[in-house]
CSV table of C-alpha atoms in Angstrom, one decimal:
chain,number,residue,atom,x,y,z
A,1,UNK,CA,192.4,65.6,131.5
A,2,UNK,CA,195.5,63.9,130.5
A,3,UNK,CA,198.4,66.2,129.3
A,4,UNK,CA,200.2,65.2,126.3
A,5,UNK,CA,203.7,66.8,125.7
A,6,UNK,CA,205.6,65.4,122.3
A,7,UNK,CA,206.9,66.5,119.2
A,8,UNK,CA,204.2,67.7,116.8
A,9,UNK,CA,205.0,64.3,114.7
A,10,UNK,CA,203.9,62.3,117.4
A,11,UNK,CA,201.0,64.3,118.7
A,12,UNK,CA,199.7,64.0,115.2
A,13,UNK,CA,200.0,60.5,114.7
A,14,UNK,CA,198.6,60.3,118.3
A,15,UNK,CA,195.3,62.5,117.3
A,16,UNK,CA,195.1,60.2,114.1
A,17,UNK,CA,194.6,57.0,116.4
A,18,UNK,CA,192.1,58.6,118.1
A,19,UNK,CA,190.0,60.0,115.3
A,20,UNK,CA,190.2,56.8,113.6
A,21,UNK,CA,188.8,55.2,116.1
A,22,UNK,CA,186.2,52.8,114.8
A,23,UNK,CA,183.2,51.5,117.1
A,24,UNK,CA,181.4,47.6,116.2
A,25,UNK,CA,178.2,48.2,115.3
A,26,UNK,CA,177.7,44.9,113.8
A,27,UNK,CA,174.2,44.3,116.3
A,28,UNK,CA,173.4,48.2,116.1
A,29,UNK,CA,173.4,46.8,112.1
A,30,UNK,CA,171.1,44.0,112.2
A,31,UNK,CA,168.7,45.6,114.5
A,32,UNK,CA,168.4,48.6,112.0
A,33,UNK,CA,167.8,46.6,108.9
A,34,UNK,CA,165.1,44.4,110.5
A,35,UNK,CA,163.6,47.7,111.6
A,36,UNK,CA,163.3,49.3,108.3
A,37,UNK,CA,162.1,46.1,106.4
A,38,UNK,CA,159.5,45.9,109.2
A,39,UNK,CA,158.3,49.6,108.9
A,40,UNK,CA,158.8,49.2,105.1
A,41,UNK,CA,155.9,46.1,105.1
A,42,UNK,CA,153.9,47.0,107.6
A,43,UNK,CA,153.8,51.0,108.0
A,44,UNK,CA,151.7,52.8,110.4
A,45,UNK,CA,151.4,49.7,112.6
A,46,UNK,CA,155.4,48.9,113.0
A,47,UNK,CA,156.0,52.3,114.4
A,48,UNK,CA,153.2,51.8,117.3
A,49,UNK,CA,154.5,48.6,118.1
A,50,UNK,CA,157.9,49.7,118.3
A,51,UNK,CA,156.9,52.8,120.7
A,52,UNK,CA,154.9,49.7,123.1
A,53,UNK,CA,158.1,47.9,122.9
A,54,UNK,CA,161.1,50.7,122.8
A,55,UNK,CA,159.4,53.4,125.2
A,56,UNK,CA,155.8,51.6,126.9
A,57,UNK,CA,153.5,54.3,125.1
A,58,UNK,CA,150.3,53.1,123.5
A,59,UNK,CA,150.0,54.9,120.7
A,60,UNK,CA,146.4,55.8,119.4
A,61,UNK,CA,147.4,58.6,117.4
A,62,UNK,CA,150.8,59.3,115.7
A,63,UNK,CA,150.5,62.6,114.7
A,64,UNK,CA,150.6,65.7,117.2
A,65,UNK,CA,147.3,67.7,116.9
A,66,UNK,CA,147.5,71.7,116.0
A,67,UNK,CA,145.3,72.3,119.4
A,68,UNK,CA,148.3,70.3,121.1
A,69,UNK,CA,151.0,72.3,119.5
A,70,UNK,CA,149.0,75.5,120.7
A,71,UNK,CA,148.9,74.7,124.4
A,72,UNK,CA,152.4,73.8,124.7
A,73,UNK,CA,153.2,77.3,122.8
A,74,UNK,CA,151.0,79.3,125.5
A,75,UNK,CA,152.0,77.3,128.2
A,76,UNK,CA,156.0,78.1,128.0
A,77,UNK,CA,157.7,80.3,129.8
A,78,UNK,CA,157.1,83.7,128.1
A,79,UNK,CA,161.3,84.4,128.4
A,80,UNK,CA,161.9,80.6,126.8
A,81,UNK,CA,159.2,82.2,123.8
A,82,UNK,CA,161.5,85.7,123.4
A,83,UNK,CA,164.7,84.1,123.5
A,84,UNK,CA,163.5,81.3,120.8
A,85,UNK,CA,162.5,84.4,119.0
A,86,UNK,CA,165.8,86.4,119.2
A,87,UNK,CA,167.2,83.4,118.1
A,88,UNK,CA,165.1,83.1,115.1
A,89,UNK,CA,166.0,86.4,114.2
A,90,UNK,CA,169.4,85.9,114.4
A,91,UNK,CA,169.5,82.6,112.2
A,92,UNK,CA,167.2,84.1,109.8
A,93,UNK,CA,169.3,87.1,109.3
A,94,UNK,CA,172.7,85.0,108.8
A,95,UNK,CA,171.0,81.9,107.0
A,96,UNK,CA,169.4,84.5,104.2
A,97,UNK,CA,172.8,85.2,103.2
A,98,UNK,CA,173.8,81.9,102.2
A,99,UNK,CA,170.7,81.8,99.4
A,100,UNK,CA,172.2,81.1,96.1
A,101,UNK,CA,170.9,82.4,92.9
A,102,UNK,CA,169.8,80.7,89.6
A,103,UNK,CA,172.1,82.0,86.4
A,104,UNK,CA,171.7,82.0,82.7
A,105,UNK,CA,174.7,82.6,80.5
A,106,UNK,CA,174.4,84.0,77.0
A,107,UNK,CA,177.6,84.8,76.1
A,108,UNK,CA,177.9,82.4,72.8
A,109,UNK,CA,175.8,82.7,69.7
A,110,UNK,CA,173.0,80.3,69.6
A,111,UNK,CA,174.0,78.6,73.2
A,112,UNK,CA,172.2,79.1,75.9
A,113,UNK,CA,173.7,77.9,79.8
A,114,UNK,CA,172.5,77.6,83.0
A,115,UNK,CA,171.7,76.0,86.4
A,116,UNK,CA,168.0,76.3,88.3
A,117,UNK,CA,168.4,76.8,91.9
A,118,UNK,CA,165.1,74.7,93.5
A,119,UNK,CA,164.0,73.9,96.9
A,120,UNK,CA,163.2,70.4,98.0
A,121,UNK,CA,159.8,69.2,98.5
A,122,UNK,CA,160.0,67.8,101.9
A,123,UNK,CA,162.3,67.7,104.8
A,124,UNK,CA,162.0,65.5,107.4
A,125,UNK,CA,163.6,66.6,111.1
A,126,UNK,CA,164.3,63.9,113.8
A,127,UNK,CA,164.2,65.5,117.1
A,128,UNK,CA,165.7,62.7,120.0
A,129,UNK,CA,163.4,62.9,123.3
A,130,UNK,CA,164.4,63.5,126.8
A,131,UNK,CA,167.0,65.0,128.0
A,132,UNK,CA,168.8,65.5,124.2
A,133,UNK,CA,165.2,67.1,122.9
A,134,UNK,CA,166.8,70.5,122.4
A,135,UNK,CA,164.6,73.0,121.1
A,136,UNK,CA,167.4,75.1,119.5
A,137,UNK,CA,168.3,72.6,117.0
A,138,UNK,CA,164.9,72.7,116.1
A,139,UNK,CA,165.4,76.4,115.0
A,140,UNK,CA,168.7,75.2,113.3
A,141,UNK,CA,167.3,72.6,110.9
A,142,UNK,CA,164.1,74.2,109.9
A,143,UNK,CA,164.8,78.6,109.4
A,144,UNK,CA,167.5,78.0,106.4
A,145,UNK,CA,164.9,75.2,104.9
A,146,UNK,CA,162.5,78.1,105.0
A,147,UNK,CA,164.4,80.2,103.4
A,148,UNK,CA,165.5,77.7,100.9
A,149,UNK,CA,161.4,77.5,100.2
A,150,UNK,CA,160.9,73.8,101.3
A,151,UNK,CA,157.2,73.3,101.2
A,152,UNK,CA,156.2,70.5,103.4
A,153,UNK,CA,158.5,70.6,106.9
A,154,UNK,CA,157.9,67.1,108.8
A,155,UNK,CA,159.4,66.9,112.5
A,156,UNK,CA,159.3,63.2,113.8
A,157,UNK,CA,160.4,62.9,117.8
A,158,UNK,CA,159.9,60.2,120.4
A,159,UNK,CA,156.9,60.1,122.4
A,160,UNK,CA,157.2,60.8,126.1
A,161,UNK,CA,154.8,59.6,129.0
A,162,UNK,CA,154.5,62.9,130.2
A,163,UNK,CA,153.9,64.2,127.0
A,164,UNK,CA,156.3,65.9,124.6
A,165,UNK,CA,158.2,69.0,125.8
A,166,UNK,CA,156.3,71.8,125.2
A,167,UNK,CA,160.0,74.4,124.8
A,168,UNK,CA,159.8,71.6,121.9
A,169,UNK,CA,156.6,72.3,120.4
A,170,UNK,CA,156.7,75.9,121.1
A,171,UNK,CA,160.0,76.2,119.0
A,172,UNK,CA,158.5,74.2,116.1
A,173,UNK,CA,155.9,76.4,116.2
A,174,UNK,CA,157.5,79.5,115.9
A,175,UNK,CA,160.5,78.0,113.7
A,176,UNK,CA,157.2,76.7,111.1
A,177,UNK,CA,156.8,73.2,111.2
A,178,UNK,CA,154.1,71.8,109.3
A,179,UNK,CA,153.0,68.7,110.7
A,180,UNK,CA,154.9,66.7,113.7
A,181,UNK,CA,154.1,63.1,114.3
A,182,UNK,CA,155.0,61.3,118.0
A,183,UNK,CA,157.4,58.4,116.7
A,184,UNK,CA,161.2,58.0,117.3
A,185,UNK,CA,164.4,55.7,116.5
A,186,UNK,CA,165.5,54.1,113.4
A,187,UNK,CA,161.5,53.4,113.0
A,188,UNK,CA,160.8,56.8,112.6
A,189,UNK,CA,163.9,57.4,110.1
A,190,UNK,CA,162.4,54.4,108.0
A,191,UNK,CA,158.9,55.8,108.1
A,192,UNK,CA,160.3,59.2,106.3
A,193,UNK,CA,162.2,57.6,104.3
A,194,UNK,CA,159.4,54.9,102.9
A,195,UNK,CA,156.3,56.6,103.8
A,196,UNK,CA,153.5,55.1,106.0
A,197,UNK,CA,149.8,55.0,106.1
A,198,UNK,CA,150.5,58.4,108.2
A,199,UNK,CA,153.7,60.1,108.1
A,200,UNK,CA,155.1,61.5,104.7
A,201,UNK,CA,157.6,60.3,102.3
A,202,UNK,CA,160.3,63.0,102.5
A,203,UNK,CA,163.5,64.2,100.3
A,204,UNK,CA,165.7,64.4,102.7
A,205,UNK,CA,166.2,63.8,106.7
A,206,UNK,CA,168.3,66.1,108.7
A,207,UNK,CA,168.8,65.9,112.7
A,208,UNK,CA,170.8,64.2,115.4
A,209,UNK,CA,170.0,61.3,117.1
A,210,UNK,CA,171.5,57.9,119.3
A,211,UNK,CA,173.5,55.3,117.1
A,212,UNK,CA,170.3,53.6,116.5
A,213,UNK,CA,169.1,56.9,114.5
A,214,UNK,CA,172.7,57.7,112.6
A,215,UNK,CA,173.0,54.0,111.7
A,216,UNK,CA,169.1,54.4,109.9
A,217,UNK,CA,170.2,57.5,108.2
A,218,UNK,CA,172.9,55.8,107.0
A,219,UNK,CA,171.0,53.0,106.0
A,220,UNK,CA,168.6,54.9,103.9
A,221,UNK,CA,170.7,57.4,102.1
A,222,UNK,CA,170.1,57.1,98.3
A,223,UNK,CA,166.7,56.4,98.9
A,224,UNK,CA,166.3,59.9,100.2
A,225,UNK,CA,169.4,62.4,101.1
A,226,UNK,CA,170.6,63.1,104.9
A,227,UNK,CA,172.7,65.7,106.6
A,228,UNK,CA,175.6,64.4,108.0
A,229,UNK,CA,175.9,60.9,110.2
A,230,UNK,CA,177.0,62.7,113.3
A,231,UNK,CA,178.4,61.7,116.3
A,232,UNK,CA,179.4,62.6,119.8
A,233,UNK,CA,179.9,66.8,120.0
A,234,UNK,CA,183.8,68.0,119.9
A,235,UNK,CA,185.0,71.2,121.2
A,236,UNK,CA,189.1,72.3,120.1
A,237,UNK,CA,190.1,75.3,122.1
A,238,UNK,CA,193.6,77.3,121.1
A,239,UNK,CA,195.1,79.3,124.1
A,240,UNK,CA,198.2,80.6,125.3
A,241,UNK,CA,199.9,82.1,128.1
A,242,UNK,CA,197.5,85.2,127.7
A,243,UNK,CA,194.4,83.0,128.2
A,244,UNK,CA,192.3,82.9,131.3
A,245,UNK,CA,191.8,79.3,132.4
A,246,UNK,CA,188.5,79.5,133.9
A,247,UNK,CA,187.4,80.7,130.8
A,248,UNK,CA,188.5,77.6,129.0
A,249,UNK,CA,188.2,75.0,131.1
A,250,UNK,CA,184.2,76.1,131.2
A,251,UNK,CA,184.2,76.2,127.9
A,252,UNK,CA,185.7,72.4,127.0
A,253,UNK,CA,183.1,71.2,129.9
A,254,UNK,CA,180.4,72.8,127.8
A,255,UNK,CA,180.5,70.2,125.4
A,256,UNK,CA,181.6,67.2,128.0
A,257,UNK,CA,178.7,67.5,129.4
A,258,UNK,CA,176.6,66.5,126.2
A,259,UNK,CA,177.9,62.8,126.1
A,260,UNK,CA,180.6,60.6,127.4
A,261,UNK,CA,182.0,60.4,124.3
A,262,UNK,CA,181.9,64.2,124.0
A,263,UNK,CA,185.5,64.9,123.1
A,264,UNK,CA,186.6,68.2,124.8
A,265,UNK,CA,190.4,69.0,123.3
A,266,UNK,CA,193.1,71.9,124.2
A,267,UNK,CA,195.9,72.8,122.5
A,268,UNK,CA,198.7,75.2,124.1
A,269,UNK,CA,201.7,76.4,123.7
A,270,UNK,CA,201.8,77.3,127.5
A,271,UNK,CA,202.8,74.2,130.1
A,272,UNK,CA,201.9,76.4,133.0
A,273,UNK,CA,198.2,76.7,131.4
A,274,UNK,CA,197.9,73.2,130.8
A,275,UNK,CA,198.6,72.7,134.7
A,276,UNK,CA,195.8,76.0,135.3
A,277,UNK,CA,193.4,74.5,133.0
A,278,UNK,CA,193.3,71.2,134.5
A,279,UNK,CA,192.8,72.4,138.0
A,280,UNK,CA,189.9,74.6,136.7
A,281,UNK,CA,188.3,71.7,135.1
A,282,UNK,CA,188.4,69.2,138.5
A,283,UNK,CA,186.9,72.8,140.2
A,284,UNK,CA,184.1,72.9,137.5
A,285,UNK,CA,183.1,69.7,136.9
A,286,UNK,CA,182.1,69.3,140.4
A,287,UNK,CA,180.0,72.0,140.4
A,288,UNK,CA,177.4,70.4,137.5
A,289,UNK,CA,174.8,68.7,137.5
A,290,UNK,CA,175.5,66.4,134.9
A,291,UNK,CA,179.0,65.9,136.6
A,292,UNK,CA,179.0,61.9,135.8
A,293,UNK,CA,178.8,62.8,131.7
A,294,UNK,CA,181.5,65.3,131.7
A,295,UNK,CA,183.8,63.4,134.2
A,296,UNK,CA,183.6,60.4,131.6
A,297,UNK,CA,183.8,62.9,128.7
A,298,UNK,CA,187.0,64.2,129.9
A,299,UNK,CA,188.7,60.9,131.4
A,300,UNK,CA,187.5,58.8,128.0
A,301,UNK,CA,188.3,61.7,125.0
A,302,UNK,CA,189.8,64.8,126.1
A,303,UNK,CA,193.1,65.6,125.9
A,304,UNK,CA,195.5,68.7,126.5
A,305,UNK,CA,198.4,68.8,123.8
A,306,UNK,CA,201.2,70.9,124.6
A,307,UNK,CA,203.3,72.1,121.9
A,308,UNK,CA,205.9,74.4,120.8
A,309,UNK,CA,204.2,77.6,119.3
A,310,UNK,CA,201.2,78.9,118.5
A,311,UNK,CA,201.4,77.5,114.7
A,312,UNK,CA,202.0,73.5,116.0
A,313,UNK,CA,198.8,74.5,117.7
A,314,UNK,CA,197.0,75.6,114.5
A,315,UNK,CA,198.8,72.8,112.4
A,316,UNK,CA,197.7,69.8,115.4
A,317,UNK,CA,194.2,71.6,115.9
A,318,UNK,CA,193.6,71.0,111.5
A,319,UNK,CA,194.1,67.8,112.1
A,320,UNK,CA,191.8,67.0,114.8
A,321,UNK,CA,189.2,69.1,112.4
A,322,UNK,CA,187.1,69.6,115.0
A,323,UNK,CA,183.2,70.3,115.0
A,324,UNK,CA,183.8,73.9,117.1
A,325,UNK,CA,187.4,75.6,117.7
A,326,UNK,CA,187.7,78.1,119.8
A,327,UNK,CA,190.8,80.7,119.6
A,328,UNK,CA,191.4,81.9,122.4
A,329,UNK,CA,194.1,84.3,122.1
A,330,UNK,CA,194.7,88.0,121.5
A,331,UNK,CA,193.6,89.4,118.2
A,332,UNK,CA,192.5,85.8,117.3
A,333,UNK,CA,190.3,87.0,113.9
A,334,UNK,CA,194.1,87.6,112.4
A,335,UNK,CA,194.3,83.9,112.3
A,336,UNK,CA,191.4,83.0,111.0
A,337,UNK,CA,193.4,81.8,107.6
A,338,UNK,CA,195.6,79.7,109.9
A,339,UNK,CA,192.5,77.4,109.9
A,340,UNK,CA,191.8,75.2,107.6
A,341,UNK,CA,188.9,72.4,109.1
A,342,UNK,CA,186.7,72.8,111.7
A,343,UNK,CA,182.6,73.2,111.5
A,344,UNK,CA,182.1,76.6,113.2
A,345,UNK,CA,184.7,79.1,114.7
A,346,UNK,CA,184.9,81.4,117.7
A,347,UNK,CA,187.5,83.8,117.4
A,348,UNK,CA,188.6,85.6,120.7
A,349,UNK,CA,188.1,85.6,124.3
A,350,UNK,CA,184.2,86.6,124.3
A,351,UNK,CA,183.4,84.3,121.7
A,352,UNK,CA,182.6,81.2,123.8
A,353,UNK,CA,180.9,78.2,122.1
A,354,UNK,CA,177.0,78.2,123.6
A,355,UNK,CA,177.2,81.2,121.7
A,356,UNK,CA,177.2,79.6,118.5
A,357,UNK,CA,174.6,76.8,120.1
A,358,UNK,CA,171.8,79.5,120.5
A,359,UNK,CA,172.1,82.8,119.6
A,360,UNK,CA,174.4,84.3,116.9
A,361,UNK,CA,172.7,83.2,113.7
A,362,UNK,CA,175.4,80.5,112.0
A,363,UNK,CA,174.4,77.0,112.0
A,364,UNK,CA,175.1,74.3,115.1
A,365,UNK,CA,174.3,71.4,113.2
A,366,UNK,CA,177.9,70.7,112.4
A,367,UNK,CA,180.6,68.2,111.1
A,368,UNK,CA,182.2,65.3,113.9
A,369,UNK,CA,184.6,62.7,114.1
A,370,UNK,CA,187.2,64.7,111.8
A,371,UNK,CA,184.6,65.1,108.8
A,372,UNK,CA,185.1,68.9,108.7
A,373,UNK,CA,187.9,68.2,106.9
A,374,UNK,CA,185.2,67.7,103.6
A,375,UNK,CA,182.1,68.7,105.4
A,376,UNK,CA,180.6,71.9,105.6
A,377,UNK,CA,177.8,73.2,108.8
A,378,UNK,CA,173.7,72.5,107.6
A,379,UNK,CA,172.4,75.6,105.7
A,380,UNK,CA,170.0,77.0,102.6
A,381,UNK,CA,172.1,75.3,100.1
A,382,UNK,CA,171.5,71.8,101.7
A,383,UNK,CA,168.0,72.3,101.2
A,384,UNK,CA,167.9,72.9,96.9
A,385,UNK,CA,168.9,70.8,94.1
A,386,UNK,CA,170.9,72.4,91.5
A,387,UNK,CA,169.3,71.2,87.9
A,388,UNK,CA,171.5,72.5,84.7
A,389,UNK,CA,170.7,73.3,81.8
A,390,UNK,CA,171.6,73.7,78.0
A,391,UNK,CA,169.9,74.8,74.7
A,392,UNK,CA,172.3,75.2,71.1
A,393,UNK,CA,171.1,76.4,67.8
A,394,UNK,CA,171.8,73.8,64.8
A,395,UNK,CA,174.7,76.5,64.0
A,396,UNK,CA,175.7,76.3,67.0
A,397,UNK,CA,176.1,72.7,67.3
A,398,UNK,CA,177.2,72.2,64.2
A,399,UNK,CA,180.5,74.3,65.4
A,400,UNK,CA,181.3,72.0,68.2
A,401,UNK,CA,180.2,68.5,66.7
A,402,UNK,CA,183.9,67.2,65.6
A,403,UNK,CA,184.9,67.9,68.9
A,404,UNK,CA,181.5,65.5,70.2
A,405,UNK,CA,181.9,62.9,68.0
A,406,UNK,CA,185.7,62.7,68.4
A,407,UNK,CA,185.4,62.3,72.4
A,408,UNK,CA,182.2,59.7,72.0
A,409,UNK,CA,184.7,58.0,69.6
A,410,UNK,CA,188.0,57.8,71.8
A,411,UNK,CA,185.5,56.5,74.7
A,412,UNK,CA,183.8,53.6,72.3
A,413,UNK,CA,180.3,55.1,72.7
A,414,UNK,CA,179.3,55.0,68.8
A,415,UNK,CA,175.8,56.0,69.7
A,416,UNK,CA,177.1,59.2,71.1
A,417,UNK,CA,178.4,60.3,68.1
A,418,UNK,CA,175.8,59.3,65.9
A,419,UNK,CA,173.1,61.0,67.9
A,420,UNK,CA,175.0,64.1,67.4
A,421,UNK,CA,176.0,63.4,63.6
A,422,UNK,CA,171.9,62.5,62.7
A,423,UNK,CA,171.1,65.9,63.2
A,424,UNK,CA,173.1,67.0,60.1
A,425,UNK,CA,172.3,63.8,57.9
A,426,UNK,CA,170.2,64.6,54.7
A,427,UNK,CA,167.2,63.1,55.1
């Protein structure tokens, strides 16, 4: 990867250009809208000619039968089943401690506050096919709607010619997924949002997908809520002269390979690293299977920043904001206040970043493209509405009304203040 070596005034105005970056997407656009209006007028029938025309599947049925589901779940791997289960375990046990709790407050004479915690309705999962048809995210997005208490769970993924995946099926099985229907792209993303013949309206949409997908979520946000638009997977490692190199150059190739737009990013204080690190990686890489990807990756959006100390790395790395850091450095949870954006941290040398991906219980459905800087990883509370409340006696009110009236006043809303001033009007 290409070694960057520069003042830390520089190497931030050199990670800005890069995060800023900005794709056209004015055909990706078009393409989207003319989908949705087409799935919005003609439903059930838009989606099955989209999967003839997008993937060469005849559709006769859209949604996956429970017998279907079954099979797949006996016919996986018994290990795949007991490691989707540990898994489950593990989200379950750290998503239940993000549930938030409804409150009342009582304090005042005659007023009664408070704010009613409630789950959504229906969620909607997209889950992309092929090689990207990762069972674990399936865990991800639907154990903290659970919890939340979502009743109706809708999982939407492209229909494949050898049929779907059954690790796929298996894991919306045993994560609770109510119905699944066999439909994929922006068609499918339209068709939760609008409601066909067959697939659901839904509340809100979460999952990843192509730029076909993001650009529909996009699209149809306000008409029902979304996640996050995400885009190409991002790993920031921190390490020093006390770092092991083949340690982190696995690590940044375990995001490259996702995507070639994976962006795989180390910061050091160390030269002689950097050097280490880069060899490791041209080692690695060769070794993979999906070699091509990560070789882009790497050559397109990776980078290795060298900088003075250990707190230019912390200060360049918050900048970046990056969707997983790693800190890889001795006693690394002592810095943990040093950081101040990224989607999910992995503090110390053991704490490498698949681990996050499947196993110890926090979310991997995480901000991109710099957005941890105001976005937060999925979890229960994206799954409630928060609806507040208020109830005053007439004593009550009548204690605060100058102070009503005198703000409806100041911002010209006469009808304001006289809705509040009625209630004290002989009649």
């Amino acid at each position: 990867m290409q070694i960057i070596e520069d003042s830390l005034d520089n190497l931030l105005k050199q990670v800005a250009i890069r995060t800023n970056k900005v794709a056209n997407r004015a055909e990706v656009e078009k393409a989207v809208d003319d989908i949705i209006a087409n799935v919005i007028e003609n439903g059930d029938q838009a989606l099955k000619d989209y999967e003839k025309k997008f993937d060469g599947i005849d559709l006769k049925n859209l949604r996956v039968s429970q017998q279907e589901i079954d099979d797949a779940y006996a016919q996986t791997d018994q290990k795949v089943i007991d490691a989707l289960k540990l898994a489950k375990a593990n989200i379950t046990s750290f998503q239940q401690m993000e549930v938030e709790e409804s409150f009342i407050d009582a304090k005042k004479k005659g007023v009664i506050r408070g704010e009613k915690i409630q789950p959504l309705a229906a969620v909607g999962l997209y889950v992309p096919g092929g090689t990207a048809a990762y069972p674990s995210s399936i865990l991800m997005n639907v154990i903290p709607a659970k919890i939340a208490g979502v009743g109706r769970i809708v999982m939407v993924t492209p229909p494949q010619k050898d049929g779907l995946i059954k690790a796929v099926l298996a894991a919306a099985k045993i994560a609770g997924v109510d119905e699944i229907y066999t439909v994929g792209g922006a068609q499918a993303i339209a068709a939760l949002a609008y409601g066909t013949e067959t697939v659901p309206r839904v509340d809100k949409i979460t999952g990843p997908g192509n730029v076909f997908v993001a650009t529909a979520k996009k699209k149809v946000f306000g008409q029902v809520d979304i996640d996050m638009i995400a885009g190409p997977s991002e790993i920031g490692v921190i390490a020093s002269s006390q770092s092991v190199p083949s340690q982190v150059a696995a690590d940044l190739l375990s995001q490259a390979e996702h995507d070639k737009l994976a962006r795989p990013m180390l910061i050091t204080d160390d030269r002689q690293l950097a050097d280490a690190v880069n060899k490791e990686l041209a080692r690695q890489v060769a070794l993979l299977p999906r070699q091509e990807i990560a070789q882009a990756a790497m050559d397109n959006e990776g980078f290795i920043a060298v900088v003075d100390d250990i707190d230019d790395a912390f200060t360049l790395m918050n900048a970046v904001a990056p969707e997983h850091l790693e800190v890889q450095l001795p006693d690394a949870i002592e810095y943990l206040n040093q950081i101040k954006n990224a989607g999910s941290v992995f503090l110390g040398f053991s704490a490498s970043e698949p681990l996050g991906d499947y196993l110890a219980g926090p979310n991997h459905i995480l901000p991109t493209g710099g957005t941890a800087r105001f976005f937060s990883p999925l979890g229960v509370q994206d799954f409630v509405k928060r609806t507040q409340f208020v109830s005053y006696t007439r004593e009550a009110l009548a204690k605060e009304k100058d102070a009503i009236t005198t703000l409806a006043r100041v911002e010209g809303l006469e009808a304001h203040a006289r809705a509040i001033e009625n209630r004290f009007e002989e009649k």
